[in-house]
Amino acid sequence: MYTHQTPFLKKPPLLYRPQIAASSITAPLFNCRVSAGFPSPADDYIEQALDLNQLLIQKPAATFFVRAEGDSMIGAGIHSNDILVVDRSIEAVPNKVVICALNGELTVKRLVSKQGQLVLMAENPLYPDIPLHDDIDMTIWGVVTNVIHAL
Amino acid sequence: MGISQQRIALVDCNNFYASCERLFRPDLNNKPVIVLSNNDGCVVARSAEVKALGVKMAVPVHQIMPLVKQHNITLFSSNYTLYADLSSRVMSVLKDYAPQQEIYSIDEAFLDLTGACDKDPIAYGQQIKTAVVKQVGIPVCVGMAPTKTLAKLANYAAKRWHKTGGVVDLSCPVKRKKLMQQVPVKEVWGIGSRTSKKLNDLGVGSIWDLACLNESILNAQFSVVVARTVMELNGTPCLPLEYKAPDKQQIVCSRSFKKRLVTFDELMTALTQYASRAMEKLRKQNSVTELISISIRTGLFNPNEKQYQRSMSLSLSHPTQDTQRVIKTAKSLLKQIFKKGYDYQHAGVTLGQIRPANESVQTDLFSLQIHNTDTLKSEASKRTLMESVDKINQRFPKSIAFSTASLKQEWHYESRHLSPRYTTYWGDLKRVKCV
């Protein structure tokens, strides 16, 4: 309780009062409902839901999705119209399924080493191997890590 | 003058838009590629092959059509969806190499490499360069130096001289001097064409001349920006890295039309659309605007057309986030500058005096009473409405639009050479051959 009141410190006139901006409040979100009875014994074991991105993508910045077209990789489980998860950060070493730019077209092959010779191999006997000679216009675009196949 | 131990890198993507287009079109490697502006009007990006043909930036495409045909140049409309996605990937890879990063534009970032690679900066720069091109598929050059201005210069050298291997470090003052003596002053970051002409008139030709410019001349005849640039060229950092992109102080949305617009209603429909887009951007950075400008003009390149060009601004009594209010303002402005009898080719909306929404200051003392009651309440309810509109449009693009006149939008700008949104739309995924 104030004993004396200076007349000047009364409530300022409306005109001079600073405008109060709307503020935001953040509150923690609890995983469990508050129950009046016993707490759920599972509360301490709650984990995040399963996330397919986490399973399929190691490096988001380097991961691209592309769509397969054709049947040459059927033996690797790649069907026409499947979505391929491609990680460009992975080294293309023998036995990896790779996307390569072959004569200007993005193409899916398995990179293998046959008697010391690197070969682009299809996973379908109908398609011949392509040995990687110096005169072949080929660059590796990325490594296929997963196939998304709709049933 | 203190020489700092700071090491700043500027990583800049090579011909960024053209490189983005090529990533999914390996058939275009080593072939000439041009990316056109929003309305397919002008050249905004050129592959190295196109630069070698002498095509300049911002040239109207119709002027170079013979060259396009002759050299079989592939044209692309701007695919900003694709460029933005690949840009964020590049920036994300760069984060692995420096914790502190200033994203300077869609295709450049400054990195603070102080203490990160003192033993062999060139090797570190090569590592960055290799990682970006391998992981994202976009080629970059790296310039390193004690200041941002010198890092820009180092990058210029890395781009220009192939024997550098795309990486240049300018921490050595002797090397710096040698380079600065060779490069004309107009290439310095932050020196515009007018300033460089003024400098040329004073006998300042090379960057080295500028770095050695007499201090009294400098202070008497040039702005503080130029003085700061000179300090930076001499190795004293004056420009700190800005880690968080500053909010835009001005938001512009303007376009050219495919066909000329003639009537008031047609122009107003265009302005409505641009105002909506600009306000969406404004709300995204959670700001308010107080100054609305519009501009309209006829074509520039046809000498047979009657020319007319006007712009006009209006300061609002209090800041807003409300699209409808901006459209209303734009309409009242258009009424004042619109003239019949011209064929309009370009229009735009500019939002100025932008500031954060939560610090809206009162600008009109006499309207305060209203402020505190009705206006404020209606501003708040408008804000909620706008938020909902933005949310819906994010999920279902372009589903809600504001309208002033119901017109068929056949004037809409062209993108005849648009590539697919390879990385952001399931229906547009790149098809790879299993053959």
Coordinates of C-alpha atoms in Angstrom, one line a residue:
Chain A
M1 CA 0.0 0.0 0.0
Y2 CA 1.5 3.3 -1.1
T3 CA 1.5 6.0 1.6
H4 CA 1.8 8.8 -0.8
Q5 CA 1.0 9.0 -4.4
T6 CA 2.6 11.4 -6.8
P7 CA 0.0 12.8 -9.0
F8 CA 2.2 12.4 -12.1
L9 CA 2.5 8.7 -11.8
K10 CA -1.2 8.0 -12.2
K11 CA -2.3 5.8 -14.9
P12 CA -1.0 7.5 -18.1
P13 CA -3.5 8.6 -20.5
L14 CA -4.5 6.1 -23.1
L15 CA -2.7 7.9 -25.9
Y16 CA 0.8 7.3 -24.5
R17 CA 0.5 3.7 -23.5
P18 CA 2.7 1.4 -25.6
Q19 CA 0.8 -1.0 -27.7
I20 CA 1.1 -4.5 -26.4
A21 CA 2.0 -6.9 -29.2
A22 CA 0.6 -10.3 -29.2
S23 CA 3.2 -12.7 -27.9
S24 CA 3.5 -16.4 -28.4
I25 CA 4.0 -19.0 -25.6
T26 CA 5.6 -22.3 -26.1
A27 CA 4.7 -25.1 -23.8
P28 CA 6.1 -28.6 -23.6
L29 CA 3.9 -31.3 -25.2
F30 CA 3.5 -34.3 -22.9
N31 CA 3.3 -37.7 -24.4
C32 CA 0.8 -39.1 -21.9
R33 CA -2.6 -38.0 -20.7
V34 CA -2.8 -36.9 -17.2
S35 CA -4.6 -39.6 -15.4
A36 CA -6.2 -39.5 -12.0
G37 CA -5.4 -43.1 -11.4
F38 CA -2.2 -45.0 -11.9
P39 CA 0.3 -43.8 -14.5
S40 CA 0.7 -46.0 -17.6
P41 CA 3.7 -48.3 -17.1
A42 CA 4.5 -47.8 -20.8
D43 CA 5.1 -44.0 -20.5
D44 CA 8.8 -44.4 -20.0
Y45 CA 9.1 -46.5 -23.2
I46 CA 7.5 -44.2 -25.7
E47 CA 9.6 -43.7 -28.8
Q48 CA 9.2 -41.9 -32.0
A49 CA 7.1 -43.5 -34.8
L50 CA 8.9 -45.3 -37.5
D51 CA 10.0 -43.0 -40.3
L52 CA 10.7 -44.5 -43.7
N53 CA 13.0 -41.5 -44.6
Q54 CA 15.2 -42.5 -41.7
L55 CA 15.4 -46.1 -43.1
L56 CA 16.0 -45.2 -46.7
I57 CA 18.0 -42.0 -46.7
Q58 CA 21.4 -41.6 -45.1
K59 CA 22.3 -38.3 -46.7
P60 CA 19.3 -36.2 -47.7
A61 CA 21.4 -33.6 -49.6
A62 CA 22.8 -36.3 -51.8
T63 CA 19.7 -38.4 -52.2
F64 CA 17.5 -38.3 -55.3
F65 CA 14.5 -40.3 -56.4
V66 CA 14.2 -41.5 -60.0
R67 CA 11.8 -43.8 -61.8
A68 CA 13.0 -47.0 -63.6
E69 CA 11.9 -47.7 -67.1
G70 CA 12.5 -51.1 -68.7
D71 CA 13.2 -54.7 -67.6
S72 CA 17.0 -55.0 -67.8
M73 CA 17.5 -55.0 -64.1
I74 CA 14.7 -57.4 -63.2
G75 CA 17.2 -59.8 -61.6
A76 CA 18.2 -57.1 -59.0
G77 CA 14.5 -56.7 -58.1
I78 CA 14.0 -53.5 -60.2
H79 CA 10.8 -53.5 -62.2
S80 CA 9.6 -51.0 -64.7
N81 CA 8.0 -48.0 -63.0
D82 CA 9.7 -48.7 -59.6
I83 CA 11.1 -45.7 -57.7
L84 CA 14.8 -45.9 -57.0
V85 CA 16.5 -44.2 -54.1
V86 CA 19.8 -42.9 -55.4
D87 CA 22.6 -41.7 -53.1
R88 CA 25.3 -39.7 -54.9
S89 CA 27.6 -39.6 -51.9
I90 CA 28.3 -43.4 -51.9
E91 CA 31.4 -44.6 -53.8
A92 CA 30.5 -46.6 -56.9
V93 CA 32.6 -49.7 -56.2
P94 CA 32.1 -53.1 -58.0
N95 CA 28.9 -54.9 -57.3
K96 CA 26.9 -51.8 -56.6
V97 CA 23.8 -51.0 -58.7
V98 CA 24.5 -47.6 -60.2
I99 CA 22.9 -44.9 -62.2
C100 CA 25.3 -43.9 -65.0
A101 CA 25.2 -41.3 -67.7
L102 CA 25.8 -43.6 -70.7
N103 CA 25.9 -41.8 -74.1
G104 CA 23.9 -38.9 -72.6
E105 CA 21.2 -41.1 -71.1
L106 CA 20.7 -41.9 -67.4
T107 CA 20.9 -45.7 -67.3
V108 CA 20.7 -48.4 -64.5
K109 CA 23.4 -51.1 -64.4
R110 CA 25.4 -53.2 -62.0
L111 CA 29.0 -52.3 -61.9
V112 CA 31.1 -55.4 -61.8
S113 CA 34.7 -56.4 -62.2
K114 CA 35.4 -59.3 -64.6
Q115 CA 39.0 -60.5 -64.7
G116 CA 40.2 -57.0 -63.8
Q117 CA 38.0 -55.3 -66.3
L118 CA 35.1 -53.0 -65.1
V119 CA 31.9 -54.0 -66.8
L120 CA 28.4 -52.5 -66.8
M121 CA 26.1 -55.5 -66.4
A122 CA 22.4 -55.9 -66.8
E123 CA 20.5 -58.2 -64.5
N124 CA 18.7 -59.9 -67.4
P125 CA 20.4 -62.3 -69.7
L126 CA 18.7 -60.6 -72.7
Y127 CA 21.0 -57.6 -72.4
P128 CA 24.8 -57.8 -73.2
D129 CA 27.6 -56.6 -70.9
I130 CA 29.2 -53.3 -71.6
P131 CA 33.0 -53.4 -70.9
L132 CA 34.2 -50.0 -69.8
H133 CA 36.9 -49.1 -72.4
D134 CA 38.4 -45.7 -72.5
D135 CA 36.4 -44.7 -75.6
I136 CA 33.1 -45.2 -73.8
D137 CA 31.3 -42.0 -72.8
M138 CA 30.2 -43.0 -69.3
T139 CA 30.1 -41.2 -65.9
I140 CA 28.7 -42.5 -62.7
W141 CA 25.7 -40.4 -61.5
G142 CA 24.9 -42.2 -58.2
V143 CA 24.5 -45.4 -56.4
V144 CA 21.1 -47.1 -56.0
T145 CA 20.4 -48.0 -52.4
N146 CA 16.8 -49.0 -52.3
V147 CA 13.9 -49.9 -54.6
I148 CA 10.3 -48.8 -53.9
H149 CA 8.0 -51.3 -55.6
A150 CA 4.3 -51.0 -55.5
L151 CA 2.3 -54.3 -55.5
Chain B
M1 CA 47.0 -1.9 -40.6
G2 CA 46.3 -5.2 -38.9
I3 CA 46.3 -8.2 -41.1
S4 CA 43.8 -10.7 -39.7
Q5 CA 44.2 -14.4 -39.3
Q6 CA 40.6 -14.9 -40.5
R7 CA 40.0 -17.1 -43.5
I8 CA 36.8 -16.6 -45.4
A9 CA 35.8 -18.8 -48.3
L10 CA 33.3 -17.8 -51.0
V11 CA 31.8 -20.9 -52.6
D12 CA 30.0 -20.0 -55.9
C13 CA 28.2 -22.4 -58.2
N14 CA 29.3 -22.4 -61.8
N15 CA 26.6 -21.2 -64.2
F16 CA 24.1 -22.4 -61.5
Y17 CA 20.8 -22.5 -63.4
A18 CA 22.4 -24.1 -66.4
S19 CA 24.2 -26.6 -64.2
C20 CA 20.9 -27.5 -62.5
E21 CA 19.2 -28.2 -65.9
R22 CA 22.1 -30.3 -67.0
L23 CA 22.1 -32.5 -63.9
F24 CA 19.1 -34.4 -65.2
R25 CA 20.0 -34.0 -68.8
P26 CA 23.5 -35.5 -69.2
D27 CA 23.0 -35.3 -73.0
L28 CA 23.6 -31.6 -72.6
N29 CA 27.0 -31.8 -71.0
N30 CA 29.5 -29.7 -73.0
K31 CA 26.6 -28.4 -75.1
P32 CA 25.4 -24.8 -75.1
V33 CA 22.5 -24.2 -72.6
I34 CA 20.6 -20.9 -71.9
V35 CA 18.1 -20.3 -69.1
L36 CA 15.5 -17.6 -69.7
S37 CA 13.8 -15.2 -67.3
N38 CA 10.4 -15.7 -65.9
N39 CA 8.5 -14.7 -69.0
D40 CA 11.0 -16.4 -71.4
G41 CA 12.1 -12.9 -72.3
C42 CA 15.8 -12.5 -71.5
V43 CA 18.9 -14.6 -70.9
V44 CA 19.5 -15.1 -67.1
A45 CA 22.0 -17.9 -67.2
R46 CA 24.5 -19.2 -69.8
S47 CA 26.6 -22.3 -69.9
A48 CA 30.3 -21.8 -70.6
E49 CA 29.8 -22.7 -74.3
V50 CA 27.2 -19.9 -74.6
K51 CA 29.5 -17.4 -72.9
A52 CA 32.2 -18.4 -75.4
L53 CA 29.7 -17.5 -78.2
G54 CA 29.6 -14.0 -76.9
V55 CA 26.0 -14.0 -75.6
K56 CA 25.6 -11.5 -72.8
M57 CA 23.5 -11.6 -69.7
A58 CA 20.0 -10.0 -69.9
V59 CA 19.8 -10.0 -73.7
P60 CA 16.3 -10.4 -75.0
V61 CA 16.0 -13.9 -76.5
H62 CA 14.5 -12.7 -79.8
Q63 CA 17.7 -10.9 -80.6
I64 CA 19.8 -14.0 -80.5
M65 CA 17.4 -16.5 -82.1
P66 CA 19.6 -16.9 -85.2
L67 CA 22.5 -17.8 -83.0
V68 CA 20.3 -20.2 -81.0
K69 CA 19.3 -22.0 -84.2
Q70 CA 22.8 -22.0 -85.7
H71 CA 24.5 -23.5 -82.7
N72 CA 21.6 -25.6 -81.6
I73 CA 21.5 -24.0 -78.2
T74 CA 19.0 -25.6 -75.8
L75 CA 16.7 -23.1 -74.1
F76 CA 15.1 -23.5 -70.7
S77 CA 12.5 -21.4 -68.9
S78 CA 13.4 -20.6 -65.3
N79 CA 12.5 -23.6 -63.1
Y80 CA 12.9 -22.0 -59.7
T81 CA 11.4 -25.0 -57.9
L82 CA 14.3 -27.1 -59.1
Y83 CA 17.0 -24.4 -58.5
A84 CA 15.8 -23.8 -54.9
D85 CA 15.9 -27.5 -54.1
L86 CA 19.4 -28.0 -55.5
S87 CA 20.6 -24.8 -53.8
S88 CA 19.5 -26.0 -50.4
R89 CA 21.3 -29.3 -51.1
V90 CA 24.5 -27.4 -52.0
M91 CA 24.3 -25.3 -48.8
S92 CA 23.7 -28.4 -46.7
V93 CA 26.8 -30.1 -48.1
L94 CA 28.8 -26.9 -47.3
K95 CA 27.7 -27.1 -43.7
D96 CA 29.8 -30.2 -43.4
Y97 CA 32.9 -28.1 -44.0
A98 CA 32.3 -25.0 -41.9
P99 CA 29.9 -24.6 -39.0
Q100 CA 29.5 -20.9 -39.8
Q101 CA 27.9 -20.1 -43.1
E102 CA 26.3 -17.0 -44.7
I103 CA 24.0 -17.9 -47.6
Y104 CA 24.7 -14.9 -49.8
S105 CA 22.5 -15.8 -52.7
I106 CA 20.8 -18.8 -54.3
D107 CA 24.2 -20.0 -55.6
E108 CA 26.8 -18.5 -53.3
A109 CA 27.8 -18.9 -49.7
F110 CA 30.5 -17.4 -47.5
L111 CA 32.1 -19.9 -45.1
D112 CA 34.2 -19.1 -42.1
L113 CA 37.2 -21.4 -42.3
T114 CA 39.3 -19.6 -39.7
G115 CA 41.6 -22.2 -38.2
A116 CA 40.0 -25.0 -40.2
C117 CA 42.7 -25.6 -42.8
D118 CA 45.8 -23.5 -42.1
K119 CA 48.2 -26.2 -43.2
D120 CA 46.8 -26.7 -46.7
P121 CA 43.9 -24.4 -47.6
I122 CA 44.0 -25.4 -51.3
A123 CA 43.6 -29.0 -50.4
Y124 CA 40.6 -28.2 -48.2
G125 CA 39.1 -26.0 -50.9
Q126 CA 39.5 -28.9 -53.4
Q127 CA 37.8 -31.2 -50.9
I128 CA 34.8 -28.8 -50.7
K129 CA 34.6 -28.5 -54.5
T130 CA 34.8 -32.3 -55.0
A131 CA 32.1 -33.0 -52.3
V132 CA 29.6 -30.6 -53.8
V133 CA 29.9 -31.8 -57.4
K134 CA 29.9 -35.4 -56.3
Q135 CA 27.0 -35.3 -53.9
V136 CA 24.7 -32.7 -55.5
G137 CA 26.1 -32.7 -59.1
I138 CA 26.7 -28.9 -59.2
P139 CA 30.2 -27.7 -60.1
V140 CA 31.5 -24.9 -57.8
C141 CA 34.6 -22.7 -57.4
V142 CA 36.2 -21.8 -54.1
G143 CA 37.9 -18.5 -53.3
M144 CA 39.6 -18.0 -49.9
A145 CA 41.0 -14.9 -48.3
P146 CA 41.1 -12.9 -45.0
T147 CA 38.1 -10.8 -45.9
K148 CA 34.8 -11.2 -47.8
T149 CA 35.8 -8.7 -50.5
L150 CA 39.1 -10.6 -51.1
A151 CA 37.3 -13.9 -51.0
K152 CA 35.0 -12.7 -53.8
L153 CA 38.1 -11.7 -55.7
A154 CA 39.7 -15.1 -55.1
N155 CA 36.6 -16.7 -56.5
Y156 CA 36.7 -14.5 -59.5
A157 CA 40.2 -15.7 -60.2
A158 CA 39.3 -19.3 -59.6
K159 CA 36.4 -19.1 -62.1
R160 CA 38.4 -17.2 -64.7
W161 CA 41.7 -19.1 -64.8
H162 CA 41.3 -22.9 -65.3
K163 CA 44.8 -23.7 -64.2
T164 CA 43.8 -22.7 -60.6
G165 CA 41.8 -25.9 -60.6
G166 CA 38.8 -23.9 -59.4
V167 CA 40.3 -23.1 -56.0
V168 CA 42.3 -19.9 -55.1
D169 CA 43.7 -18.8 -51.7
L170 CA 44.7 -15.2 -51.3
S171 CA 46.1 -15.3 -47.7
C172 CA 49.5 -14.3 -49.1
P173 CA 49.8 -10.5 -49.6
V174 CA 52.3 -10.9 -52.5
K175 CA 50.0 -13.1 -54.5
R176 CA 47.1 -10.7 -53.7
K177 CA 49.0 -7.8 -55.1
K178 CA 49.9 -9.6 -58.3
L179 CA 46.2 -10.5 -58.9
M180 CA 44.9 -7.1 -58.0
Q181 CA 47.3 -5.5 -60.5
Q182 CA 45.8 -7.6 -63.2
V183 CA 42.1 -7.2 -62.6
P184 CA 40.1 -4.0 -63.5
V185 CA 38.5 -2.1 -60.6
K186 CA 35.0 -2.7 -62.0
E187 CA 35.3 -6.4 -60.9
V188 CA 35.5 -5.5 -57.2
W189 CA 32.5 -6.7 -55.1
G190 CA 30.5 -3.7 -54.0
I191 CA 31.8 -1.2 -56.6
G192 CA 29.1 -0.3 -59.0
S193 CA 29.5 0.8 -62.6
R194 CA 29.1 4.5 -61.7
T195 CA 31.7 4.4 -59.0
S196 CA 34.1 2.4 -61.2
K197 CA 33.8 5.0 -63.9
K198 CA 34.5 7.8 -61.4
L199 CA 37.5 5.8 -60.2
N200 CA 38.7 5.4 -63.8
D201 CA 38.5 9.1 -64.4
L202 CA 40.8 9.6 -61.4
G203 CA 43.3 7.2 -62.9
V204 CA 42.3 4.2 -60.8
G205 CA 42.3 1.3 -63.3
S206 CA 43.2 -1.8 -61.5
I207 CA 42.0 -3.1 -58.1
W208 CA 45.5 -2.5 -56.8
D209 CA 45.2 1.2 -57.7
L210 CA 42.1 1.3 -55.6
A211 CA 43.7 -0.5 -52.7
C212 CA 46.5 2.1 -52.8
L213 CA 44.2 5.1 -53.2
N214 CA 45.1 8.1 -51.2
E215 CA 43.0 8.2 -48.0
S216 CA 42.2 11.9 -48.2
I217 CA 40.9 11.5 -51.8
L218 CA 39.0 8.4 -50.7
N219 CA 37.3 10.2 -47.8
A220 CA 36.6 13.4 -49.6
Q221 CA 35.1 11.9 -52.8
F222 CA 33.7 8.5 -52.0
S223 CA 31.1 7.0 -49.7
V224 CA 31.9 4.9 -46.6
V225 CA 31.1 1.8 -48.6
V226 CA 34.0 2.4 -50.9
A227 CA 36.3 3.2 -47.9
R228 CA 35.2 -0.1 -46.3
T229 CA 35.9 -1.9 -49.6
V230 CA 39.5 -0.5 -49.6
M231 CA 40.1 -1.6 -46.1
E232 CA 38.8 -5.1 -47.0
L233 CA 41.1 -5.2 -50.1
N234 CA 44.0 -4.4 -47.8
G235 CA 43.2 -7.4 -45.6
T236 CA 41.2 -5.7 -42.8
P237 CA 37.8 -7.3 -42.3
C238 CA 35.0 -4.8 -42.1
L239 CA 32.1 -7.0 -43.2
P240 CA 31.2 -9.8 -40.7
L241 CA 29.5 -12.9 -41.9
E242 CA 25.7 -12.7 -41.6
Y243 CA 24.6 -16.1 -40.4
K244 CA 20.9 -15.5 -40.5
A245 CA 19.6 -14.0 -43.7
P246 CA 18.3 -10.5 -42.9
D247 CA 14.6 -10.2 -43.6
K248 CA 13.8 -8.6 -46.9
Q249 CA 13.4 -4.8 -46.6
Q250 CA 11.5 -4.7 -49.9
I251 CA 9.5 -7.3 -51.7
V252 CA 9.0 -6.9 -55.4
C253 CA 6.7 -9.0 -57.6
S254 CA 6.7 -8.0 -61.3
R255 CA 6.3 -9.7 -64.6
S256 CA 6.1 -9.2 -68.3
F257 CA 3.1 -10.4 -70.2
K258 CA 2.9 -12.7 -73.2
K259 CA 0.5 -10.4 -75.0
R260 CA 0.0 -6.7 -74.4
L261 CA -2.7 -5.7 -71.9
V262 CA -5.0 -2.8 -72.9
T263 CA -7.8 -2.4 -70.4
F264 CA -7.8 -1.3 -66.7
D265 CA -9.4 -4.6 -65.7
E266 CA -6.7 -6.6 -67.4
L267 CA -3.9 -4.7 -65.6
M268 CA -5.8 -4.9 -62.3
T269 CA -6.1 -8.7 -62.6
A270 CA -2.3 -8.9 -63.1
L271 CA -1.6 -6.5 -60.2
T272 CA -4.0 -8.5 -58.0
Q273 CA -2.0 -11.6 -58.6
Y274 CA 1.4 -10.0 -58.0
A275 CA 0.1 -8.3 -54.8
S276 CA -1.1 -11.7 -53.6
R277 CA 2.3 -13.3 -54.3
A278 CA 4.2 -10.4 -52.7
M279 CA 2.0 -10.5 -49.6
E280 CA 2.5 -14.3 -49.3
K281 CA 6.2 -13.7 -49.1
L282 CA 5.7 -10.9 -46.6
R283 CA 3.7 -13.1 -44.3
K284 CA 6.2 -15.9 -44.7
Q285 CA 8.9 -13.8 -43.1
N286 CA 6.3 -12.6 -40.5
S287 CA 6.5 -8.9 -41.5
V288 CA 4.2 -6.1 -42.1
T289 CA 4.3 -3.5 -44.8
E290 CA 3.4 0.2 -44.9
L291 CA 4.4 1.4 -48.3
I292 CA 2.6 0.1 -51.4
S293 CA 4.0 0.9 -54.9
I294 CA 2.8 -0.2 -58.3
S295 CA 4.4 0.3 -61.7
I296 CA 3.1 -0.2 -65.2
R297 CA 4.9 0.2 -68.5
T298 CA 4.6 -0.4 -72.3
G299 CA 7.1 -2.5 -74.3
L300 CA 10.7 -1.3 -74.4
F301 CA 12.2 -2.9 -77.5
N302 CA 9.7 -2.0 -80.2
P303 CA 10.3 1.5 -81.5
N304 CA 6.9 1.6 -83.3
E305 CA 5.0 1.3 -80.0
K306 CA 3.8 4.3 -78.0
Q307 CA 5.8 4.4 -74.8
Y308 CA 4.3 5.1 -71.4
Q309 CA 5.7 4.3 -68.0
R310 CA 4.5 5.3 -64.5
S311 CA 4.8 4.2 -61.0
M312 CA 3.1 5.4 -57.8
S313 CA 3.3 4.8 -54.1
L314 CA 1.0 5.2 -51.1
S315 CA 1.9 5.1 -47.5
L316 CA -0.7 3.3 -45.4
S317 CA -1.9 4.8 -42.1
H318 CA -0.9 1.6 -40.3
P319 CA 1.1 -1.4 -41.3
T320 CA -0.7 -4.5 -42.6
Q321 CA -0.4 -8.1 -43.6
D322 CA -3.7 -8.1 -45.4
T323 CA -3.7 -8.9 -49.1
Q324 CA -7.2 -7.4 -49.6
R325 CA -6.1 -4.1 -48.3
V326 CA -3.0 -4.0 -50.5
I327 CA -5.1 -4.9 -53.5
K328 CA -7.5 -2.1 -52.7
T329 CA -4.6 0.3 -52.4
A330 CA -3.1 -1.0 -55.7
K331 CA -6.5 -0.4 -57.4
S332 CA -6.7 3.2 -56.2
L333 CA -3.1 3.8 -57.4
L334 CA -3.8 2.2 -60.8
K335 CA -6.8 4.5 -61.2
Q336 CA -4.5 7.5 -60.9
I337 CA -1.8 6.3 -63.3
F338 CA -3.7 4.2 -65.9
K339 CA -4.0 5.8 -69.3
K340 CA -6.1 4.4 -72.1
G341 CA -4.6 3.9 -75.5
Y342 CA -1.4 2.2 -74.6
D343 CA -0.4 -1.5 -74.9
Y344 CA 1.0 -2.5 -71.6
Q345 CA 3.7 -5.1 -71.4
H346 CA 4.9 -5.1 -67.8
A347 CA 3.5 -4.4 -64.3
G348 CA 4.6 -4.9 -60.7
V349 CA 3.9 -4.5 -57.1
T350 CA 6.5 -3.4 -54.5
L351 CA 6.1 -3.6 -50.8
G352 CA 8.3 -1.2 -48.8
Q353 CA 8.8 -0.1 -45.2
I354 CA 8.8 -3.7 -44.1
R355 CA 9.3 -4.6 -40.5
P356 CA 8.6 -7.5 -38.1
A357 CA 4.9 -8.0 -37.4
N358 CA 5.4 -8.1 -33.6
E359 CA 6.8 -4.6 -33.3
S360 CA 4.2 -2.7 -35.3
V361 CA 4.7 0.9 -34.2
Q362 CA 1.9 3.4 -34.2
T363 CA 2.4 5.8 -37.1
D364 CA -0.7 7.9 -36.8
L365 CA -1.2 9.5 -33.5
F366 CA -4.8 10.5 -34.2
S367 CA -6.0 7.1 -35.3
L368 CA -4.8 5.5 -32.1
Q369 CA -8.3 5.3 -30.6
I370 CA -9.5 3.4 -33.6
H371 CA -6.4 1.3 -33.5
N372 CA -7.0 0.0 -30.1
T373 CA -10.4 -1.1 -30.8
D374 CA -11.8 -1.7 -34.3
T375 CA -8.9 -1.6 -36.6
L376 CA -6.7 -3.7 -34.4
K377 CA -9.4 -6.3 -34.0
S378 CA -10.0 -6.4 -37.7
E379 CA -6.3 -6.6 -38.4
A380 CA -6.0 -9.5 -36.1
S381 CA -8.9 -11.3 -37.7
K382 CA -7.6 -10.6 -41.1
R383 CA -4.3 -12.0 -40.1
T384 CA -6.0 -15.3 -39.1
L385 CA -7.8 -15.4 -42.4
M386 CA -4.6 -14.8 -44.3
E387 CA -2.8 -17.5 -42.3
S388 CA -5.5 -20.0 -43.3
V389 CA -5.3 -19.0 -46.9
D390 CA -1.5 -19.4 -46.9
K391 CA -1.8 -22.8 -45.3
I392 CA -4.3 -24.1 -47.8
N393 CA -2.2 -22.7 -50.7
Q394 CA 0.8 -24.5 -49.3
R395 CA -0.9 -27.8 -49.4
F396 CA -2.9 -27.3 -52.6
P397 CA -0.9 -24.8 -54.6
K398 CA -2.9 -21.9 -56.2
S399 CA -6.3 -23.2 -54.9
I400 CA -7.3 -19.9 -53.3
A401 CA -6.8 -16.7 -55.3
F402 CA -7.9 -13.1 -54.8
S403 CA -9.8 -11.6 -57.6
T404 CA -10.8 -8.1 -58.7
A405 CA -12.2 -8.9 -62.1
S406 CA -13.1 -12.3 -63.5
L407 CA -11.0 -12.5 -66.6
K408 CA -9.5 -15.3 -68.5
Q409 CA -5.8 -15.2 -67.7
E410 CA -4.6 -15.8 -71.2
W411 CA -2.1 -13.0 -70.8
H412 CA -0.1 -15.0 -68.3
Y413 CA 3.6 -15.1 -68.8
E414 CA 5.1 -17.8 -70.8
S415 CA 7.3 -20.7 -69.7
R416 CA 7.4 -22.7 -72.9
H417 CA 10.7 -24.4 -72.1
L418 CA 10.1 -25.4 -68.5
S419 CA 11.8 -28.6 -67.4
P420 CA 10.1 -31.1 -64.9
R421 CA 10.3 -30.5 -61.2
Y422 CA 12.5 -33.5 -60.9
T423 CA 13.2 -33.3 -57.2
T424 CA 9.9 -31.9 -55.7
Y425 CA 7.0 -33.6 -57.5
W426 CA 6.4 -37.3 -57.6
G427 CA 4.9 -37.1 -61.1
D428 CA 8.0 -35.4 -62.5
L429 CA 10.7 -37.9 -61.4
K430 CA 13.5 -38.4 -63.9
R431 CA 13.0 -41.6 -65.9
V432 CA 16.1 -43.8 -66.0
K433 CA 16.7 -46.5 -68.6
C434 CA 16.8 -50.2 -67.7
V435 CA 18.0 -51.2 -71.1

